[in-house]
Structures are given as C-alpha cells and as structure tokens.
PDB file of C-alpha atoms in Angstrom:
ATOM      1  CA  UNK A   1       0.000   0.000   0.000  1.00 89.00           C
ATOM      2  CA  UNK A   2       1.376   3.478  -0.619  1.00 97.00           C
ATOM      3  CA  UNK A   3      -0.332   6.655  -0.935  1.00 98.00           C
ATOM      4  CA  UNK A   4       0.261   9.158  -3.229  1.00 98.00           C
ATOM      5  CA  UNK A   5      -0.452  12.816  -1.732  1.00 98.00           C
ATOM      6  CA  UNK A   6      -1.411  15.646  -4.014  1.00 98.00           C
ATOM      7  CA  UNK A   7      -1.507  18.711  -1.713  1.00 98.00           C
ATOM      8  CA  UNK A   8      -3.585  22.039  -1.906  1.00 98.00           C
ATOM      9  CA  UNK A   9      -2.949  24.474  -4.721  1.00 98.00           C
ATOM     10  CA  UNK A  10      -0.871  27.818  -4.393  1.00 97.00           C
ATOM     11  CA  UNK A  11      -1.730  29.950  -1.284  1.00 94.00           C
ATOM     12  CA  UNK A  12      -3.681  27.169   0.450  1.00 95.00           C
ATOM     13  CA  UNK A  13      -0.695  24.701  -0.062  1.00 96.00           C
ATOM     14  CA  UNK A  14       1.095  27.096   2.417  1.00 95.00           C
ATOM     15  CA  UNK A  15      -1.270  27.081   4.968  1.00 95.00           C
ATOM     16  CA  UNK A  16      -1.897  23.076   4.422  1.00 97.00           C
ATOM     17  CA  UNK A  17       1.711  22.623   4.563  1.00 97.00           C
ATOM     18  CA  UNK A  18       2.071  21.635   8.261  1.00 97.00           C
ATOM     19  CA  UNK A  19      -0.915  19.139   8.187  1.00 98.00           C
ATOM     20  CA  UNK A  20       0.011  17.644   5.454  1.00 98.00           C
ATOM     21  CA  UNK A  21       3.457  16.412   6.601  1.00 98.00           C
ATOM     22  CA  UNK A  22       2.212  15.811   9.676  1.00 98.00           C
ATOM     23  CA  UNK A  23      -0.580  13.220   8.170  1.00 98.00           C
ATOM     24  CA  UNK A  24       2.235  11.448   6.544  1.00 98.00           C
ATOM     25  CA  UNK A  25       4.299  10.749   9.002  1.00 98.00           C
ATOM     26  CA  UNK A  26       1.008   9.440  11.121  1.00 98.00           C
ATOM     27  CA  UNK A  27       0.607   7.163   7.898  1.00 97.00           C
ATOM     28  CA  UNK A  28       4.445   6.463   8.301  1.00 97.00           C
ATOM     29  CA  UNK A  29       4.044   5.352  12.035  1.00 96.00           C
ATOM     30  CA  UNK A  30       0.674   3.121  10.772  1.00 95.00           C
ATOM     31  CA  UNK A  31       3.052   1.527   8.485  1.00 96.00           C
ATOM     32  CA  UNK A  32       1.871   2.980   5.318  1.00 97.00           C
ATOM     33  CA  UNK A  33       4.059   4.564   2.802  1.00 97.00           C
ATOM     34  CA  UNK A  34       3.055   8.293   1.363  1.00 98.00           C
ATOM     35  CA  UNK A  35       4.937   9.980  -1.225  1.00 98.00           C
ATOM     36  CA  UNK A  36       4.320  13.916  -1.648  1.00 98.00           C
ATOM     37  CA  UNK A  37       5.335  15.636  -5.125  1.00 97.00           C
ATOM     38  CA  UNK A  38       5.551  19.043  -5.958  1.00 97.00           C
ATOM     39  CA  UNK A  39       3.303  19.395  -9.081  1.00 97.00           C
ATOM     40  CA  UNK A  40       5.284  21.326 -12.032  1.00 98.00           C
ATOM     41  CA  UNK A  41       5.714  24.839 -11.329  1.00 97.00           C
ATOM     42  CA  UNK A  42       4.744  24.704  -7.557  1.00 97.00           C
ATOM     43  CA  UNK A  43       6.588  24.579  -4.341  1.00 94.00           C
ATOM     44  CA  UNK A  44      10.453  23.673  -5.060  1.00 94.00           C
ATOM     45  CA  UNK A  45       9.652  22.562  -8.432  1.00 96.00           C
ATOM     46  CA  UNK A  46      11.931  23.816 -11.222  1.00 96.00           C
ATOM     47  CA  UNK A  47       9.272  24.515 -14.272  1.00 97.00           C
ATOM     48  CA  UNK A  48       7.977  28.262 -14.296  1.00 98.00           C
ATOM     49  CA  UNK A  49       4.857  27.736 -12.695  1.00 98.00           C
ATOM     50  CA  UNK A  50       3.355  30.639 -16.184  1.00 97.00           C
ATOM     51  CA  UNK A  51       3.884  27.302 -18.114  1.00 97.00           C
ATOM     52  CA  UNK A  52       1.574  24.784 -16.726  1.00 98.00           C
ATOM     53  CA  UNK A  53      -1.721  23.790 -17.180  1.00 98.00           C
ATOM     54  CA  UNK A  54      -4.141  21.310 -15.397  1.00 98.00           C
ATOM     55  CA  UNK A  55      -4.123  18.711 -18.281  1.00 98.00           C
ATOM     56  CA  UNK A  56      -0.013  18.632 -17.713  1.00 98.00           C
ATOM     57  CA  UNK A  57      -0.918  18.471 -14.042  1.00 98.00           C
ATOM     58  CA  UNK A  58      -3.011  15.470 -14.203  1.00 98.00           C
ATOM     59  CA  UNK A  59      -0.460  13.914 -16.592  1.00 98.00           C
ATOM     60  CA  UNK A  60       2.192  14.559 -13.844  1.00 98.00           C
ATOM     61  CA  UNK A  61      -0.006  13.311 -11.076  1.00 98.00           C
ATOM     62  CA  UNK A  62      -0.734   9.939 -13.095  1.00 98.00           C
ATOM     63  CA  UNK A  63       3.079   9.664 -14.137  1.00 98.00           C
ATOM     64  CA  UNK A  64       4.021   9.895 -10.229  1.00 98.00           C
ATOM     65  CA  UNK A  65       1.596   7.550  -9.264  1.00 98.00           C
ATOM     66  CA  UNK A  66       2.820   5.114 -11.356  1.00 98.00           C
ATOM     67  CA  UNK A  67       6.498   5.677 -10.965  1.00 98.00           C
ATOM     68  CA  UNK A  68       5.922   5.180  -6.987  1.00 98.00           C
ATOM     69  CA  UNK A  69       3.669   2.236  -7.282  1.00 98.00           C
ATOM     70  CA  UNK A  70       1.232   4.218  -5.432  1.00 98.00           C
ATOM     71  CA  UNK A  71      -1.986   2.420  -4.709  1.00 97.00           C
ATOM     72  CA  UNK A  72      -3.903   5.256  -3.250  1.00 98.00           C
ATOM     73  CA  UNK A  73      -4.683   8.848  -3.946  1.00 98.00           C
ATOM     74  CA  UNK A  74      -5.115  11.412  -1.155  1.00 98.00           C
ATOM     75  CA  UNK A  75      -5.859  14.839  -2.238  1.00 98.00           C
ATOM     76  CA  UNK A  76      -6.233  18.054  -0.106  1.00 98.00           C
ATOM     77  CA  UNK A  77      -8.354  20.981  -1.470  1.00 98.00           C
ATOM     78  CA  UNK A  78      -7.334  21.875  -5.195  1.00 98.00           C
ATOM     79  CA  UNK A  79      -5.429  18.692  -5.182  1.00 98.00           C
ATOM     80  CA  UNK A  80      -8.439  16.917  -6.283  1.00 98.00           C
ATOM     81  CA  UNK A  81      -8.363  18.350  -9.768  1.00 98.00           C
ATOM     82  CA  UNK A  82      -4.878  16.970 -10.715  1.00 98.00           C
ATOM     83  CA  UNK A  83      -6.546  13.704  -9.285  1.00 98.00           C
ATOM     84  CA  UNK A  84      -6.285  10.537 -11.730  1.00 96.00           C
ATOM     85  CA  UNK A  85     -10.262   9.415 -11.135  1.00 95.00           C
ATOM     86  CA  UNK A  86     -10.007   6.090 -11.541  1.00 96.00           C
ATOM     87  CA  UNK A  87      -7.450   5.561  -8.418  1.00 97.00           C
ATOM     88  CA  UNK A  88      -9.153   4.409  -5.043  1.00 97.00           C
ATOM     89  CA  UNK A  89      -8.311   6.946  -2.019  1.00 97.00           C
ATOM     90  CA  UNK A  90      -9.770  10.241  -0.253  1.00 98.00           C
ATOM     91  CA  UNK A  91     -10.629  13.834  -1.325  1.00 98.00           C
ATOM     92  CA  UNK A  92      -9.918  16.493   1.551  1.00 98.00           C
ATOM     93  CA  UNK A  93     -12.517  19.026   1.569  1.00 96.00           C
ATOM     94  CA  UNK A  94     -12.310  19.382  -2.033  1.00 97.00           C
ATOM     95  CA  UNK A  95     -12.743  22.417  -4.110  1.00 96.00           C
ATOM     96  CA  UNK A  96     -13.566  23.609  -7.573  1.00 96.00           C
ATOM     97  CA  UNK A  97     -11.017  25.592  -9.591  1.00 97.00           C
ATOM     98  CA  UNK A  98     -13.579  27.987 -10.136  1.00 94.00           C
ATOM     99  CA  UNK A  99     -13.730  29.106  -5.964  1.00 92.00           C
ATOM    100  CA  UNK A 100      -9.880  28.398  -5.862  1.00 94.00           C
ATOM    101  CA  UNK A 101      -9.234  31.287  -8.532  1.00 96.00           C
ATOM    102  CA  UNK A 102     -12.075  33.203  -6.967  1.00 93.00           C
ATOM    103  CA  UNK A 103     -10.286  34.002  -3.667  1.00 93.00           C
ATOM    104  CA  UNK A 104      -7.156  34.724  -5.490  1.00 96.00           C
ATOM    105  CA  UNK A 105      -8.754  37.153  -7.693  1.00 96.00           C
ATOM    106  CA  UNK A 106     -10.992  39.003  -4.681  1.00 94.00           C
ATOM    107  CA  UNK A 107      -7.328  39.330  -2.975  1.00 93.00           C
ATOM    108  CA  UNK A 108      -5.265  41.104  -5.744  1.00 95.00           C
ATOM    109  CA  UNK A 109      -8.228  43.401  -6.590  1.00 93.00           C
ATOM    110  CA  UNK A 110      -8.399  44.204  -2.759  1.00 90.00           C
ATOM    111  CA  UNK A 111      -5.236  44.621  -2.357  1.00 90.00           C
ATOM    112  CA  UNK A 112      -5.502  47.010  -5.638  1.00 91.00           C
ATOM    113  CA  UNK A 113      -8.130  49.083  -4.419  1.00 87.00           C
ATOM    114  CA  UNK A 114      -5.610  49.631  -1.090  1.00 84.00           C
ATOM    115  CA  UNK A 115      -2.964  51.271  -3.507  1.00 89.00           C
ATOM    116  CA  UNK A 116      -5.565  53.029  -5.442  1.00 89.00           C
ATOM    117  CA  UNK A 117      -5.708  51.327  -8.529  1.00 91.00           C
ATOM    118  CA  UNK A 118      -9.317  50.049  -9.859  1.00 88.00           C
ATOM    119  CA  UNK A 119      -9.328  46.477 -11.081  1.00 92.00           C
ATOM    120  CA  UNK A 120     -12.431  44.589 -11.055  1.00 93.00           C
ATOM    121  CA  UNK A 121     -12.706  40.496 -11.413  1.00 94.00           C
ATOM    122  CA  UNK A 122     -14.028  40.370 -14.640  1.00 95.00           C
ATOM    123  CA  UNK A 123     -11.482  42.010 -16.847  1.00 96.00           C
ATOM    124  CA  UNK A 124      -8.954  40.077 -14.995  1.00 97.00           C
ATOM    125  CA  UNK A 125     -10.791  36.954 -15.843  1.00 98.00           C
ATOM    126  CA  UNK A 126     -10.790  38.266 -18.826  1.00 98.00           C
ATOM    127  CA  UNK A 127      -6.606  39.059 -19.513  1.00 98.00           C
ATOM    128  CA  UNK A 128      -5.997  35.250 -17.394  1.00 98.00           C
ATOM    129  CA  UNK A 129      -7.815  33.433 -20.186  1.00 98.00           C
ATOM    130  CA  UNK A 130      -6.034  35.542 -23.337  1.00 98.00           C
ATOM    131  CA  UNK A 131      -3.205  36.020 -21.911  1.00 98.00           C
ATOM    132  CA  UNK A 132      -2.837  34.591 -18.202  1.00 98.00           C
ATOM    133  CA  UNK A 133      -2.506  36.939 -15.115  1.00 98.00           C
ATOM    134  CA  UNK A 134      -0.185  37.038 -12.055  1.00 97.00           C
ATOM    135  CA  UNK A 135      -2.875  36.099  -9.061  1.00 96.00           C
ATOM    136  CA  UNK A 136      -1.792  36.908  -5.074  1.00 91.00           C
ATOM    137  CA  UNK A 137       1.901  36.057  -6.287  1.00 93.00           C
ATOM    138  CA  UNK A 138       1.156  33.395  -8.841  1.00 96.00           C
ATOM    139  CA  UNK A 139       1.448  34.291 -12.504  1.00 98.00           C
ATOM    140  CA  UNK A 140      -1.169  32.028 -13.647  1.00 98.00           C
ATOM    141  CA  UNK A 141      -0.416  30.736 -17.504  1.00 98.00           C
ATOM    142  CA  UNK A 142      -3.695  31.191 -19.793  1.00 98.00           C
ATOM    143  CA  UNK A 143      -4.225  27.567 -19.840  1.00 98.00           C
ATOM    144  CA  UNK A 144      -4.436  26.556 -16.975  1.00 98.00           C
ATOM    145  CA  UNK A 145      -6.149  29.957 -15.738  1.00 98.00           C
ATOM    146  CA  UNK A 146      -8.712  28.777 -18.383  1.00 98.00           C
ATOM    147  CA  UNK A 147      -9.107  25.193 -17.091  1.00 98.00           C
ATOM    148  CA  UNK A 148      -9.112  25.888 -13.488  1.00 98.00           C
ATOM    149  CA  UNK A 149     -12.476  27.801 -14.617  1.00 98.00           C
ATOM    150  CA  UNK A 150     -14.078  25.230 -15.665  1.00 97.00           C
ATOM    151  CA  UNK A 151     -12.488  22.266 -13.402  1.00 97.00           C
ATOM    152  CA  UNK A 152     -14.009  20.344 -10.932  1.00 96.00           C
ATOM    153  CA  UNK A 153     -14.097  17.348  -8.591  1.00 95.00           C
ATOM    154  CA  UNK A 154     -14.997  14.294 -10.465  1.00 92.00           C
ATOM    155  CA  UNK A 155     -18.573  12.854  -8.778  1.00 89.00           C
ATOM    156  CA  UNK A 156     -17.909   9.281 -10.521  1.00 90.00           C
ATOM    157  CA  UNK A 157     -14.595   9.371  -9.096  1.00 92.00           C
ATOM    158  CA  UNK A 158     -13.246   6.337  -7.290  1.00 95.00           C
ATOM    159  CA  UNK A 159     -12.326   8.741  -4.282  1.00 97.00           C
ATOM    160  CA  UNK A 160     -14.031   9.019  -0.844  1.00 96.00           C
ATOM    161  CA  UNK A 161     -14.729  13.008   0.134  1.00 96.00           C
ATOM    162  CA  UNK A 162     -13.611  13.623   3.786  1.00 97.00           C
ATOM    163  CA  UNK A 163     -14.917  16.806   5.185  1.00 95.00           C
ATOM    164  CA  UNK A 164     -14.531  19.680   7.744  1.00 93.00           C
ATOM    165  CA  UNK A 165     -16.991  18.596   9.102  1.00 92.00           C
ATOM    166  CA  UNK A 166     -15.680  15.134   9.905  1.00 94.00           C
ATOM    167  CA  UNK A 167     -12.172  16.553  10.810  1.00 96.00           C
ATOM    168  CA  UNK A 168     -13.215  18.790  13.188  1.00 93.00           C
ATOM    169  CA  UNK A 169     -12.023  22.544  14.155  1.00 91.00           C
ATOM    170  CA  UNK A 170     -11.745  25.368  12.047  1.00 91.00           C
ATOM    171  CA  UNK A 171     -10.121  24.926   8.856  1.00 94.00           C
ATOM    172  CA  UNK A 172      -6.587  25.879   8.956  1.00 96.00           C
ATOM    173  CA  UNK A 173      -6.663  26.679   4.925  1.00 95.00           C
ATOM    174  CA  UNK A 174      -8.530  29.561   5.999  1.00 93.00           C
ATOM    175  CA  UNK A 175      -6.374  30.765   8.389  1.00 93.00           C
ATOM    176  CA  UNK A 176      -4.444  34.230   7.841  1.00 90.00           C
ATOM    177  CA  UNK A 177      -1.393  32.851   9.078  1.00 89.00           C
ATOM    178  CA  UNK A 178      -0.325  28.856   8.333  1.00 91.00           C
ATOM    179  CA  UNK A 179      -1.371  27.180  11.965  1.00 92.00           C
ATOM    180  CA  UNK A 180      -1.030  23.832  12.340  1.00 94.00           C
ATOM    181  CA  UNK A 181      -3.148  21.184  14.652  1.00 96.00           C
ATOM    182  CA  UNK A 182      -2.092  17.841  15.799  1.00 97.00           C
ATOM    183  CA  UNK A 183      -5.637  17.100  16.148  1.00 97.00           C
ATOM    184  CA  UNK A 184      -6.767  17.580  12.693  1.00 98.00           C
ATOM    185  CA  UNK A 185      -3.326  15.746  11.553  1.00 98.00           C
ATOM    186  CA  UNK A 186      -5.116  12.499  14.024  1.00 98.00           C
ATOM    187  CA  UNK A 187      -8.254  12.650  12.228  1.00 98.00           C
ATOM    188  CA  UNK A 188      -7.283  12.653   8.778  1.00 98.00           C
ATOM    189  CA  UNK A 189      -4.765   9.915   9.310  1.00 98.00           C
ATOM    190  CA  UNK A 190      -7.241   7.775  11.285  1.00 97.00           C
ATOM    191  CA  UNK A 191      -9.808   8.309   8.170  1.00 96.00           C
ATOM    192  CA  UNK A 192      -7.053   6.886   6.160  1.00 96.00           C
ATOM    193  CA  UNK A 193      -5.755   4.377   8.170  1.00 95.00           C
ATOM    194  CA  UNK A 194      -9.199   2.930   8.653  1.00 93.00           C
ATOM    195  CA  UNK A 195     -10.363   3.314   5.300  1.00 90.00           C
ATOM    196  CA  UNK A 196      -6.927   0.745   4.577  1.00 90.00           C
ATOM    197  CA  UNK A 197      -7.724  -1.694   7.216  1.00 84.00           C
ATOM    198  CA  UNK A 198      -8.609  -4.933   5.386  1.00 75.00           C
ATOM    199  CA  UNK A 199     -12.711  -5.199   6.161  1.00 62.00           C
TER     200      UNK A 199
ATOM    201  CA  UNK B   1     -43.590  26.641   3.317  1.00 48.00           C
ATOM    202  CA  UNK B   2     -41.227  29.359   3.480  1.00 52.00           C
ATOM    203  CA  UNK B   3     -38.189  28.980   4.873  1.00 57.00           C
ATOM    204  CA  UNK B   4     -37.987  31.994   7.808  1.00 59.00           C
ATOM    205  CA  UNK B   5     -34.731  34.371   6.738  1.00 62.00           C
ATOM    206  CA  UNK B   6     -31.695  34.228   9.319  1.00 68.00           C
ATOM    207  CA  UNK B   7     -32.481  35.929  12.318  1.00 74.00           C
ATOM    208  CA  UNK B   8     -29.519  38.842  13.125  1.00 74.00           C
ATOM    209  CA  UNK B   9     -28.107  37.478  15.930  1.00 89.00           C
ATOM    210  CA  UNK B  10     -27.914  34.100  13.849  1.00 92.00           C
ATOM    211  CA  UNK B  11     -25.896  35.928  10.979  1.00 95.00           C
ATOM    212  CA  UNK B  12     -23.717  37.660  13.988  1.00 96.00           C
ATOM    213  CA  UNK B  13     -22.933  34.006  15.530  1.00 95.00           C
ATOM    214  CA  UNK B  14     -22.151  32.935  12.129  1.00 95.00           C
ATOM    215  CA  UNK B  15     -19.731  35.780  11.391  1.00 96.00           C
ATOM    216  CA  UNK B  16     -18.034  35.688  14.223  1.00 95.00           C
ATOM    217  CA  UNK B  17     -17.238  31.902  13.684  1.00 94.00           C
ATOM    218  CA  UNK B  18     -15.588  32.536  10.263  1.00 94.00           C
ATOM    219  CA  UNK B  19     -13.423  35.190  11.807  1.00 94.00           C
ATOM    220  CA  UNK B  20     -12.320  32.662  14.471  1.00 93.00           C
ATOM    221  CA  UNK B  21     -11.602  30.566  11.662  1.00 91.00           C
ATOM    222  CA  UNK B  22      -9.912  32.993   9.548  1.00 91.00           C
ATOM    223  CA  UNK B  23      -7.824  34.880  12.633  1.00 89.00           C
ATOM    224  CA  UNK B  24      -7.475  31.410  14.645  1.00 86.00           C
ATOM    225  CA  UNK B  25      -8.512  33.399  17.815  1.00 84.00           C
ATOM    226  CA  UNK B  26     -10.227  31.552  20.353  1.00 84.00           C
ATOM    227  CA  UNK B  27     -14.059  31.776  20.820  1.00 86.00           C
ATOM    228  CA  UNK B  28     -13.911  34.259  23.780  1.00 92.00           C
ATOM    229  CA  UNK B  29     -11.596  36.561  22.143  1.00 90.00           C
ATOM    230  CA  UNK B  30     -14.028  37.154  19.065  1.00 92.00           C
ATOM    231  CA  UNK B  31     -17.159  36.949  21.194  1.00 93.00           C
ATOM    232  CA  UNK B  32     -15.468  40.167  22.741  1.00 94.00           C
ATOM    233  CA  UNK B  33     -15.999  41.969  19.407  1.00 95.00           C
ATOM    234  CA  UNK B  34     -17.969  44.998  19.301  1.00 95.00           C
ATOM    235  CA  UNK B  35     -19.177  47.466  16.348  1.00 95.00           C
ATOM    236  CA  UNK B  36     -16.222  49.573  16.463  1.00 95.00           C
ATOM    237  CA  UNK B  37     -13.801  46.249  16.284  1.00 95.00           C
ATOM    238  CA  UNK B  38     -10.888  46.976  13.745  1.00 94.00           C
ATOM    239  CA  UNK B  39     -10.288  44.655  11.149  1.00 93.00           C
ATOM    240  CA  UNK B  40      -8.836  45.216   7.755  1.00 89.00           C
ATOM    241  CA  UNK B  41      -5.817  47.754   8.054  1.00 86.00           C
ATOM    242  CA  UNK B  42      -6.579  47.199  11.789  1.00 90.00           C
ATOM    243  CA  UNK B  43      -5.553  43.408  12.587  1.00 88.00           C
ATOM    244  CA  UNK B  44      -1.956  42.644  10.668  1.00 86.00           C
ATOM    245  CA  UNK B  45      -2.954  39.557   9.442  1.00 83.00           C
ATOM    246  CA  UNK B  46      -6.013  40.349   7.724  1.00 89.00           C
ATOM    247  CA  UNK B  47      -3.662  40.789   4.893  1.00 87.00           C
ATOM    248  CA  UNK B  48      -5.622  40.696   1.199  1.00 88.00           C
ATOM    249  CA  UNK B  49      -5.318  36.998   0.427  1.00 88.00           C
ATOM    250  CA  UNK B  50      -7.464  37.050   4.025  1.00 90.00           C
ATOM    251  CA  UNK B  51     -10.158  39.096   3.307  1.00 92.00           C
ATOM    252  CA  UNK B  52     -10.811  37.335   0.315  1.00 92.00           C
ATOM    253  CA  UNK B  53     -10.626  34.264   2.163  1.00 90.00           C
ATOM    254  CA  UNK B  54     -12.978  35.422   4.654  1.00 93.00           C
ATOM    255  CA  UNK B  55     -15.443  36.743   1.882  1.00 94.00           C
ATOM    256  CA  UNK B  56     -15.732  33.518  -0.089  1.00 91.00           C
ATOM    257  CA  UNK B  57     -16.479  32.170   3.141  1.00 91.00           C
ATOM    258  CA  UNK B  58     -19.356  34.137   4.026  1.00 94.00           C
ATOM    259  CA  UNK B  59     -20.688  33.726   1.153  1.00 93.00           C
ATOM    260  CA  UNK B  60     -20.559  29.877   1.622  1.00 89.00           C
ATOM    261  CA  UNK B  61     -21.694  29.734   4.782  1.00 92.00           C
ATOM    262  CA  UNK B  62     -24.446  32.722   4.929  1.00 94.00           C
ATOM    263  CA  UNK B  63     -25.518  31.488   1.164  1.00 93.00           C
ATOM    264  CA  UNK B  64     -24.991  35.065  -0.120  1.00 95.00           C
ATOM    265  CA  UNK B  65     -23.184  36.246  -3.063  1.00 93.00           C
ATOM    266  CA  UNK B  66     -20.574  39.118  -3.090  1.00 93.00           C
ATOM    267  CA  UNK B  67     -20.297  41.428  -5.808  1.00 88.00           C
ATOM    268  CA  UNK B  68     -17.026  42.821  -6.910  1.00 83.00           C
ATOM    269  CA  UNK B  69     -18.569  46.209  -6.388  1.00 84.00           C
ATOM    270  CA  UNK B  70     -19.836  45.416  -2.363  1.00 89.00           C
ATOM    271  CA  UNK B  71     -16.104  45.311  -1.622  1.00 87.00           C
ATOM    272  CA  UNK B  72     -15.098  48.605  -0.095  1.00 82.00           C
ATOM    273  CA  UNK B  73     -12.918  50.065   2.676  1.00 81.00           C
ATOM    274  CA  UNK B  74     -16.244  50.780   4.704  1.00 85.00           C
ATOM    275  CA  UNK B  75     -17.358  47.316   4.679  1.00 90.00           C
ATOM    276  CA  UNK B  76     -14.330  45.741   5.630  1.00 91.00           C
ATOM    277  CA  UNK B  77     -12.824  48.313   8.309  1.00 93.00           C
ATOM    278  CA  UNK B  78     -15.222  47.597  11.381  1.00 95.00           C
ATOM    279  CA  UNK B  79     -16.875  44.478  12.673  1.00 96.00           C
ATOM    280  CA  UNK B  80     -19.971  46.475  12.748  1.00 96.00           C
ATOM    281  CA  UNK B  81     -19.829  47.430   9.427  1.00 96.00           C
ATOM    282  CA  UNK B  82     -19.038  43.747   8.252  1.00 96.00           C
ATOM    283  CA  UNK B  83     -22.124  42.997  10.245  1.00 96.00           C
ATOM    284  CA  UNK B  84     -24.140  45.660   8.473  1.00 96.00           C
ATOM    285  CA  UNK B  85     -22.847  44.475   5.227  1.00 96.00           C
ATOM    286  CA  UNK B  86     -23.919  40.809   6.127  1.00 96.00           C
ATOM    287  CA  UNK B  87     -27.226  41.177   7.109  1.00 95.00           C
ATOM    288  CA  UNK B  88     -27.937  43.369   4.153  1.00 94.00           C
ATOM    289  CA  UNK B  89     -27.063  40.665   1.876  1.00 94.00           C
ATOM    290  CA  UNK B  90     -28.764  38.109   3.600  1.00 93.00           C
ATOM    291  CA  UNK B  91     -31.758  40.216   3.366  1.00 90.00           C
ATOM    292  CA  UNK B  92     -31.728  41.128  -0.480  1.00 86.00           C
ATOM    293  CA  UNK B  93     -31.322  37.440  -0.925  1.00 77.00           C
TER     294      UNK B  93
END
C-alpha cells in the first residue's frame, strides 16, 4: 500500500503545509508509505509555474503515481483536480477551480483598491484566459487559468470526500497565518488508516 | 412553506465563527468583538489573500453572493460594518 499525496494548490498549499506532513508521518508510524510531489511549477519545483496547465498536471499526477507504485490517492483541497479518477483513495474538503481562482482574484483586486488602482474580477478573468494573469503572487499561464475555470471534482470518481466537518475545528486553509493542529493531523490519518484496514 | 430568513443574531454568531476561523482566535476573544472592532488595516494579518478568504467564506456559509462592487474600505474596516454588510445581503437574498 502506498499513498500518493497531491496537496492544496498555491496559497492554500502554504497554509496546508504543516498538516500535510504531519498526516504522513502518522501514515508512516501506521506503516503505510506516502509519497508527496511538488506538481510542475509549484513549491520547489523547477518549471515556471506561467507554463503549466491542469491537463499537464493530471499527466504529472498519473506519471508519479505510477512511478511510486502508489496504490492510493489522497488529495487536499485543489489537489483533487490533478486527481487521476479512476485511483481508489480520499478527497480532503475538495474544491472547484472555479472558488480556488475566486479568492485569489478578490485578494489582488483588494489589495488594488488599497494602492488606489481600480481592477475589477471580470477584466482580470478576462486578460488570465487571453493572456494569463499574475494572481496573489502566482502568474497564472492562460491555460491553466482557463481550465481551473471550468475544473471540478470528479462525482464518478473512485475517491471518498472527507470533510470539515468530519475533521473537526476550524479549517486551517482559511487561516491568515499557516497554523497547524495535531488534532486535525489524528483525524485525517485515522480516516485513512481505517479506510486501509482490510474489512 | 417558506423557509424563515436568518435571524440577526444568527448571521452575527455565524460571522463571528468565520473570523475565528480565519484569525485562529479563540471563541472568547471574538465573542469580545464589538461594532467599532478593527479589522482590515486594523488586525496585521487580515492581509488581502485574508479578506478574500474570509469573503468567499461568508458567502458559503451565509448562502450570499458578493459582488465585486460590495467590496469597499467601509465594509471591511469595522466588525460592525461587516455585520451591516452581512445582514444586508442576507436580506436582499
């Protein structure tokens, strides 16, 4: 058995960060393998991130899985859309690429309004699909600005959804600073774990 | 049978919860929140990603929907006028 972890997108992989290490190494001690990539363009990855799209993403994500014999998906958030749907596993309060892009594109034209500058969603929409558009730090590429639109989690997927709900405590993606909580990390392992345990 | 709209002290619990969730205060901290409560440009990390984070999330959770052109300094400075702001929505809904 080994698990391969596809963690949150951009933003929301920093504040996941913590929790998702920290659910590995609980799999680790339950004697089950995870493996964590960085998807191309994210985290330590080399590619420019301006490059990618989700299609590439999903190719990576099914490339990994085979390369680490991995018999199990677990995605957090955004994760879900690089997701190959046919592997067995768990979806972590997963997300649409339309509400993942939404938050980014509320915060830069916040934080554009604050310097004086009048931007408004919809022509930035707009210049990510021509032309792609630098997001909260991210310079989004037009394709995968354009597929994140229109992505989301697969219901015929062969994945289980775990929720807030049935992790308990506030989520920490939504948290202004990364937090971390050994609780949550306890939960989401243990939903794993069991969901391994031969029947 | 109509569904009866959110009462305002419903929409106030509500708000306050996201804003635990979104400053990671504990409950008695927030509950200490009055009207004249600084937030954005008030609380350092209510930094922009933040307050978008905290906007999709009220929309989620108090099923209303957030126009580009809601979004103003006013809104977002106080806890009051957040409140305002959320119980006008809920009502136009």
């Amino acid at each position: 058995m080994r698990v391969l972890v596809l963690p949150a997108l951009f933003d929301e992989a920093n504040k996941l960060r913590r929790l998702t290490v920290e659910v590995m190494q609980r799999l680790d001690g339950a004697g089950i393998d995870s493996v964590l990539p960085d998807l191309p363009g994210c985290n330590e990855s080399r590619q420019p991130l301006e490059a990618q799209s989700l299609d590439h993403w999903r190719q990576c994500a099914a490339a990994a899985a085979a390369h680490f014999s991995a018999t199990h998906v677990l995605t957090l958030r955004g994760g879900v859309l690089a997701a190959p749907p046919e592997m067995p596993g768990w979806n972590y309060a997963p997300v649409a690429g339309r509400q993942v892009l939404r938050a980014m594109l509320r915060a830069r034209t916040i934080a554009a309004r604050e310097a004086g500058r009048d931007e408004t969603i919809e022509a930035l929409q707009q210049t990510g699909r021509s032309e792609g558009v630098e997001l909260a730090g991210w310079p989004l590429g037009p394709d995968l600005f354009a597929q994140l639109e229109s992505a989301a989690p697969q219901p015929d997927a062969a994945q289980v959804e775990i929720d807030q709900g049935a992790i308990g405590g506030g989520a920490l993606w939504l948290r202004a600073e990364p937090d971390e909580s050994p609780e949550q990390a306890d939960a989401l392992a243990a939903a794993i774990a069991t969901g391994l345990a031969p029947a | 049978m109509t569904e009866l709209a959110p009462s305002r002290s419903d929409i106030d619990t509500k708000l306050r919860a996201i804003l635990r969730d979104v400053l990671g205060l504990d409950a008695e901290r927030v509950e200490r929140f009055d009207g004249d409560t600084g937030l954005f440009g008030h609380l350092p990390e209510l930094d922009s990603m933040a307050v978008a984070g905290l906007l999709t999330e009220m929309e989620d959770r108090l099923d209303i929907i957030i126009e580009d052109d809601d979004v103003d300094g006013e809104m977002l400075e106080t806890y009051g006028g957040l409140l305002a702001f959320a119980e006008a929505k809920v009502v136009e809904n």
